[in-house]
PDB file of C-alpha atoms in Angstrom:
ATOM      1  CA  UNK X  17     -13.885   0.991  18.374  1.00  0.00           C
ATOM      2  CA  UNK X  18     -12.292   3.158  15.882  1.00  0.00           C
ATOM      3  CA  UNK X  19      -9.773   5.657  16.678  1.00  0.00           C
ATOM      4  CA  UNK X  20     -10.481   9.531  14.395  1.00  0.00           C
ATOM      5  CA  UNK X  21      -6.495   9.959  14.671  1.00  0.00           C
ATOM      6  CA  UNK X  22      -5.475   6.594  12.764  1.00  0.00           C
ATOM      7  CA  UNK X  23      -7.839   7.774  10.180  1.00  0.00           C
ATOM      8  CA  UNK X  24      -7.140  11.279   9.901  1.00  0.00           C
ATOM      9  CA  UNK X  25      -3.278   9.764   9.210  1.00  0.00           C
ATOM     10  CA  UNK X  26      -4.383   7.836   6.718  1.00  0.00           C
ATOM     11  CA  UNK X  27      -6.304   9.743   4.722  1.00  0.00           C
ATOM     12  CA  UNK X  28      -3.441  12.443   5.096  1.00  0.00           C
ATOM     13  CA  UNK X  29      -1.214   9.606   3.462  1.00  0.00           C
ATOM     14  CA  UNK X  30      -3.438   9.085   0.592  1.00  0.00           C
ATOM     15  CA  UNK X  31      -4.301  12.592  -0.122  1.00  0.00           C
ATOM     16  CA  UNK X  32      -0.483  13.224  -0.362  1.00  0.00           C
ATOM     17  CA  UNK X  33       0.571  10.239  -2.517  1.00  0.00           C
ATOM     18  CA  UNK X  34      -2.128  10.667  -4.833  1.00  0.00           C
ATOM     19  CA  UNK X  35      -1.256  14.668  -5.076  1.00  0.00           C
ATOM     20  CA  UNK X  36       2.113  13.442  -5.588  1.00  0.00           C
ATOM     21  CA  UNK X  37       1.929  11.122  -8.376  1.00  0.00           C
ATOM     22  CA  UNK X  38      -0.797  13.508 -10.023  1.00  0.00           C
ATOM     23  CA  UNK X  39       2.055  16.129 -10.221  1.00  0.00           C
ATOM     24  CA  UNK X  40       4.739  13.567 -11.018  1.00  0.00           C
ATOM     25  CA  UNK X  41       2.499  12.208 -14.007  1.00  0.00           C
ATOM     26  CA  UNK X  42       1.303  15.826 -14.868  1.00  0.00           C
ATOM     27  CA  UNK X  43       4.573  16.845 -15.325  1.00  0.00           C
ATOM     28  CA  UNK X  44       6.876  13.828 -16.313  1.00  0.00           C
ATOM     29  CA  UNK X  45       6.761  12.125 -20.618  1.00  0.00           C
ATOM     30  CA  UNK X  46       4.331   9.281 -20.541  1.00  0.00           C
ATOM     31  CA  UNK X  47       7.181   6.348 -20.548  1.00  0.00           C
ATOM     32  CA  UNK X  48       8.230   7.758 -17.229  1.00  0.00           C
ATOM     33  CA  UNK X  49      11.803   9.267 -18.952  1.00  0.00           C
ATOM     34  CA  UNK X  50      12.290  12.711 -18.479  1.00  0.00           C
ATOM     35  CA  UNK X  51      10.270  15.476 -17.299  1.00  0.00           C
ATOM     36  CA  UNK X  52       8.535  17.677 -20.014  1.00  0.00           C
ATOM     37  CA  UNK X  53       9.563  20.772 -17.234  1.00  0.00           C
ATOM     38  CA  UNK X  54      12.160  20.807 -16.144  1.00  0.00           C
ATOM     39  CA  UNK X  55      11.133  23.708 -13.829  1.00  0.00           C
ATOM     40  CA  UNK X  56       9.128  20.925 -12.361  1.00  0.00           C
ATOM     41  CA  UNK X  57      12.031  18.936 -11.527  1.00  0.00           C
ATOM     42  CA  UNK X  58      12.222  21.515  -7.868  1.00  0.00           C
ATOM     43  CA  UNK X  59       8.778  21.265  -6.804  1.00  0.00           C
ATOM     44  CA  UNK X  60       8.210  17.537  -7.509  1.00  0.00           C
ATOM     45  CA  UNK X  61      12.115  17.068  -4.920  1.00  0.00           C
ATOM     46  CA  UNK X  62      10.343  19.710  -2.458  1.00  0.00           C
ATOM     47  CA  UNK X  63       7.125  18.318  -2.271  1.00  0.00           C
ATOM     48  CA  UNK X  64       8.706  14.303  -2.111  1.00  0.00           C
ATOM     49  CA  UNK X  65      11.654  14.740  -0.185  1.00  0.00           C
ATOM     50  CA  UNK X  66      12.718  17.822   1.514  1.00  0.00           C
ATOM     51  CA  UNK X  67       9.319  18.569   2.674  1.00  0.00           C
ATOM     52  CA  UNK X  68       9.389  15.379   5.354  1.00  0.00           C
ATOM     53  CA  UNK X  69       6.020  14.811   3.595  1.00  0.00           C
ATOM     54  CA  UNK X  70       7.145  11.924   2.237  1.00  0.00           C
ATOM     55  CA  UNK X  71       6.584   9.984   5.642  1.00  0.00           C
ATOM     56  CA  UNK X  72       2.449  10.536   5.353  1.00  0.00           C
ATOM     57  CA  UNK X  73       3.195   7.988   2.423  1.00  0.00           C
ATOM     58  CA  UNK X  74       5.268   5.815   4.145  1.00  0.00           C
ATOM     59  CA  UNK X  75       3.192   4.997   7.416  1.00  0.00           C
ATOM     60  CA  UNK X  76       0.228   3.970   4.903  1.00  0.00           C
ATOM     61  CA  UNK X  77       1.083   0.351   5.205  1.00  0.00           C
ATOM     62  CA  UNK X  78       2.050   0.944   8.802  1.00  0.00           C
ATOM     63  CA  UNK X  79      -1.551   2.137   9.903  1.00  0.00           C
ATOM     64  CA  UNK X  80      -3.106  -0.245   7.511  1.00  0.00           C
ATOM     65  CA  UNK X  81      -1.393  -3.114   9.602  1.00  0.00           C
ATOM     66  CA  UNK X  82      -2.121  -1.486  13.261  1.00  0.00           C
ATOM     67  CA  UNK X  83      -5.668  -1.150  12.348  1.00  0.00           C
ATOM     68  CA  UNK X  84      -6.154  -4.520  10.718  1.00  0.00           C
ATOM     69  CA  UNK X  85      -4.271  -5.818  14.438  1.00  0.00           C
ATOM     70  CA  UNK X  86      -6.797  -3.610  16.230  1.00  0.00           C
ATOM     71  CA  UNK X  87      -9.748  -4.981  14.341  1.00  0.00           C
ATOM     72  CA  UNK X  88      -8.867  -8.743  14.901  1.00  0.00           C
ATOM     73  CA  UNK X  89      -8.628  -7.963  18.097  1.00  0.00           C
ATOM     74  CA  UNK X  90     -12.289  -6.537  19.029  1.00  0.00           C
ATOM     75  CA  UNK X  91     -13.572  -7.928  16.633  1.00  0.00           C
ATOM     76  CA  UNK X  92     -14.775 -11.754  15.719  1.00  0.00           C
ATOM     77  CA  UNK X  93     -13.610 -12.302  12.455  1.00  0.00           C
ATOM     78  CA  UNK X  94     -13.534 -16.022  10.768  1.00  0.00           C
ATOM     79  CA  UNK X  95     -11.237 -16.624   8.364  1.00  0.00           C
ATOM     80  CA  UNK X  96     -13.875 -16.649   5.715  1.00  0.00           C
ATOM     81  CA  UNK X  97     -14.404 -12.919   6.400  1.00  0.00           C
ATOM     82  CA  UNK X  98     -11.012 -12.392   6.158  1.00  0.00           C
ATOM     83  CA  UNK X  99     -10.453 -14.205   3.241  1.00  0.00           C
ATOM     84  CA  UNK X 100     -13.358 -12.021   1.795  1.00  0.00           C
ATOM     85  CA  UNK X 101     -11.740  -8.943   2.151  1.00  0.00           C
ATOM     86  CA  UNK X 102      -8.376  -9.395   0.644  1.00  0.00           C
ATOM     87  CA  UNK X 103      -9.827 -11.215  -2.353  1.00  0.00           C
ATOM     88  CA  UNK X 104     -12.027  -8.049  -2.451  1.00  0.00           C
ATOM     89  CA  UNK X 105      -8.690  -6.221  -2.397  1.00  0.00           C
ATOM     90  CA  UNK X 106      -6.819  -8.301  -4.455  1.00  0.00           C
ATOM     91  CA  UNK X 107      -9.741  -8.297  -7.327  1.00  0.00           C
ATOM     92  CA  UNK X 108      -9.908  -4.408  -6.615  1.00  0.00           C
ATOM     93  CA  UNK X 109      -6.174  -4.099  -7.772  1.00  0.00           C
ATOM     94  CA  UNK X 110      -6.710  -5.644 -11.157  1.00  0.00           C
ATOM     95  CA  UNK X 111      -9.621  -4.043 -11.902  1.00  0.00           C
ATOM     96  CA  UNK X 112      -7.813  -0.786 -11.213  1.00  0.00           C
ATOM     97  CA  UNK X 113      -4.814  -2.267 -13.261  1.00  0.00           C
ATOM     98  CA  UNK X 114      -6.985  -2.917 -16.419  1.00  0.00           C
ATOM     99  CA  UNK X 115      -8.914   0.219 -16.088  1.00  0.00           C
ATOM    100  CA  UNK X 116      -5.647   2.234 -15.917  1.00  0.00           C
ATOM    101  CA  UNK X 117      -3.251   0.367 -17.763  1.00  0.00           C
ATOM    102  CA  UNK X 118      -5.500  -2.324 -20.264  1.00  0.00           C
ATOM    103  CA  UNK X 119      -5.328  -5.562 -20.736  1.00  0.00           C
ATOM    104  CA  UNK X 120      -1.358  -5.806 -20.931  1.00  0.00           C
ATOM    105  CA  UNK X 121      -0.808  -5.004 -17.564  1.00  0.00           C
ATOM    106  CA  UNK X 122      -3.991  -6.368 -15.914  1.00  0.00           C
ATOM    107  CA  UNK X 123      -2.044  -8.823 -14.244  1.00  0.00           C
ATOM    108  CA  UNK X 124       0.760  -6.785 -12.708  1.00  0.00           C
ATOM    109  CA  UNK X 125       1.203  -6.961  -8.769  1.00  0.00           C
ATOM    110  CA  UNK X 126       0.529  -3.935  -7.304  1.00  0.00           C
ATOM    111  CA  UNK X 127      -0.123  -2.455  -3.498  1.00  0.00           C
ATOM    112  CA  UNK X 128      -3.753  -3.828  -3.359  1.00  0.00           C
ATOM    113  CA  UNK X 129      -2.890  -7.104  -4.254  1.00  0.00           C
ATOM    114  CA  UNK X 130      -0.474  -7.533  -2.240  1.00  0.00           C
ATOM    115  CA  UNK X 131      -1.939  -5.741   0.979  1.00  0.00           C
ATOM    116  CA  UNK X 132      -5.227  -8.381   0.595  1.00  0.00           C
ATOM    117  CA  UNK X 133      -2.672 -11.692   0.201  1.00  0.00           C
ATOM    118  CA  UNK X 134      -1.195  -9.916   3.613  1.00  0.00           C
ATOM    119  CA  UNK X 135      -4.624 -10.055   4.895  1.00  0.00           C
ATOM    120  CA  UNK X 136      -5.185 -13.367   4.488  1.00  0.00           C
ATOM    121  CA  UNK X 137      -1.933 -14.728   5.050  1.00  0.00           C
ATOM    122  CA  UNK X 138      -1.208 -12.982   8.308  1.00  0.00           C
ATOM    123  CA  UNK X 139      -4.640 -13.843   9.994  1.00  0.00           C
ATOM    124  CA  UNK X 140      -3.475 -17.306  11.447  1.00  0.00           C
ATOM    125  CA  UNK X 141      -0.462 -16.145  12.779  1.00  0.00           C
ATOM    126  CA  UNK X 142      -2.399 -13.009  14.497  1.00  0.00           C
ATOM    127  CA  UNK X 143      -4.673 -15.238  16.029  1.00  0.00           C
ATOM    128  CA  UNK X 144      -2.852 -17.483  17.627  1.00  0.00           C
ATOM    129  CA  UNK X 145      -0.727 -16.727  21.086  1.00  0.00           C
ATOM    130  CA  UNK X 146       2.726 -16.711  19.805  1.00  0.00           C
ATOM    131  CA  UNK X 147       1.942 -15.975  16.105  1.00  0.00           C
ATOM    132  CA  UNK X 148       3.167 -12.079  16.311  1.00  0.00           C
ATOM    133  CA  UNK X 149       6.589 -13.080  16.660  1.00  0.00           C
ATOM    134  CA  UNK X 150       6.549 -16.031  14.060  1.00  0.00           C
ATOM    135  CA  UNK X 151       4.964 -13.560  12.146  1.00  0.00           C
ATOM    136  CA  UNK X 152       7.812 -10.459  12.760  1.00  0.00           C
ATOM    137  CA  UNK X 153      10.629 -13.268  12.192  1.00  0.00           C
ATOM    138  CA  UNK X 154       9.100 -14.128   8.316  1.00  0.00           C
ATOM    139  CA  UNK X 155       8.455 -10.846   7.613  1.00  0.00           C
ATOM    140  CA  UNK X 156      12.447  -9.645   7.987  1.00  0.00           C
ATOM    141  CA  UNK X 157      13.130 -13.269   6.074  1.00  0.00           C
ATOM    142  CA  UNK X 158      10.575 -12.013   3.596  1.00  0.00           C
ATOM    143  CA  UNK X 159      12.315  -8.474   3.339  1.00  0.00           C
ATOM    144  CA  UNK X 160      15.940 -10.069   3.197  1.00  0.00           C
ATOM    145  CA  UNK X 161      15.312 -12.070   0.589  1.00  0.00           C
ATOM    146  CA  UNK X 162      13.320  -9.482  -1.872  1.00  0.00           C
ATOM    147  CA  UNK X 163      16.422  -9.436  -3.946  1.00  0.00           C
ATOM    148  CA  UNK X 164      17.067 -12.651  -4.725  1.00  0.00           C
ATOM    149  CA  UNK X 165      12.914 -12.904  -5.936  1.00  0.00           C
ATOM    150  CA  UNK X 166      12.388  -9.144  -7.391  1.00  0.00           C
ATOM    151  CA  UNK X 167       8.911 -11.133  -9.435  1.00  0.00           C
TER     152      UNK X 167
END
C-alpha cells in the first residue's frame, strides 16, 4: 500500500533541493568561492533558511527510511532483493558522479551511495524482533563518532 502524502513530501523535498542548488550553482564561481552576485547572496539565505523551506530537504532521508520500514513490512522482500536495490543505488551514484564530475571524482561518496549501503545494511536488523532498537543504538554511535572518521 502506498500512501499519496509520503510521496507528495518527497517529491516536494526534491523539487526544492534541486531548485536550490540550481540557484546556488547559477549564481555562485565554479570552485564554490564567492558568489558572482552578490545581489544573489539575499535570495539564495531567503529561499535556504528563513523561508523554513529548508526542512522539505531535510525530511528526504526521513521519508526515505519510513517508507523503506513500511515496505519491509507488507512486503516479502529477501535479502537478495534488497541487496539489488542499493547496489542499483549505489552504482546509480557513481554513474551520476562521473557524468557530473569525470573521472576524478567518480569515486566520491555521495547521498546515493550511501542511502543503498543503508539499504542493505539495515535490512537484518529490520527484520528481526528486536533489531529496531539495535539498529537506533548504532545509528547515534554511528552519528557520534562522524568526527573522529570524516572519510
Amino acid at each position: 500500500m502506498r500512501y499519496p502524502s509520503l510521496d507528495i513530501l518527497k517529491a516536494a523535498g526534491i523539487i526544492y533541493l534541486v531548485f536550490l542548488h540550481q540557484m546556488i550553482w547559477l549564481f555562485s564561481f565554479a570552485d564554490g568561492n564567492g558568489l558572482r552576485f552578490e545581489e544573489a547572496r539575499s535570495i539564495i539565505y531567503s529561499l535556504g533558511y528563513r523561508s523554513g523551506l529548508h526542512v522539505l530537504g531535510l525530511q528526504i532521508p526521513l521519508l526515505a527510511g519510513v517508507t523503506y520500514y513500511l515496505s519491509l513490512q507488507k512486503k516479502r522482500l529477501t535479502f537478495k532483493d534488497v541487496f539489488l536495490r542499493g547496489g542499483m543505488l549505489i552504482t546509480s551514484g557513481y554513474l551520476m558522479n562521473l557524468l557530473a564530475w569525470g573521472v576524478g571524482d567518480m569515486w566520491a561518496w555521495d547521498v546515493l551511495q550511501f542511502i543503498g549501503l543503508s539499504l542493505i545494511v539495515s535490512y537484518p536488523f529490520l527484520k528481526s524482533g528486536a533489531g529496531l532498537g539495535v539498529l537506533g543504538i548504532l545509528s547515534l554511535l554511528a552519528l557520534s563518532l562522524s568526527q573522529q572518521f570524516p572519510l
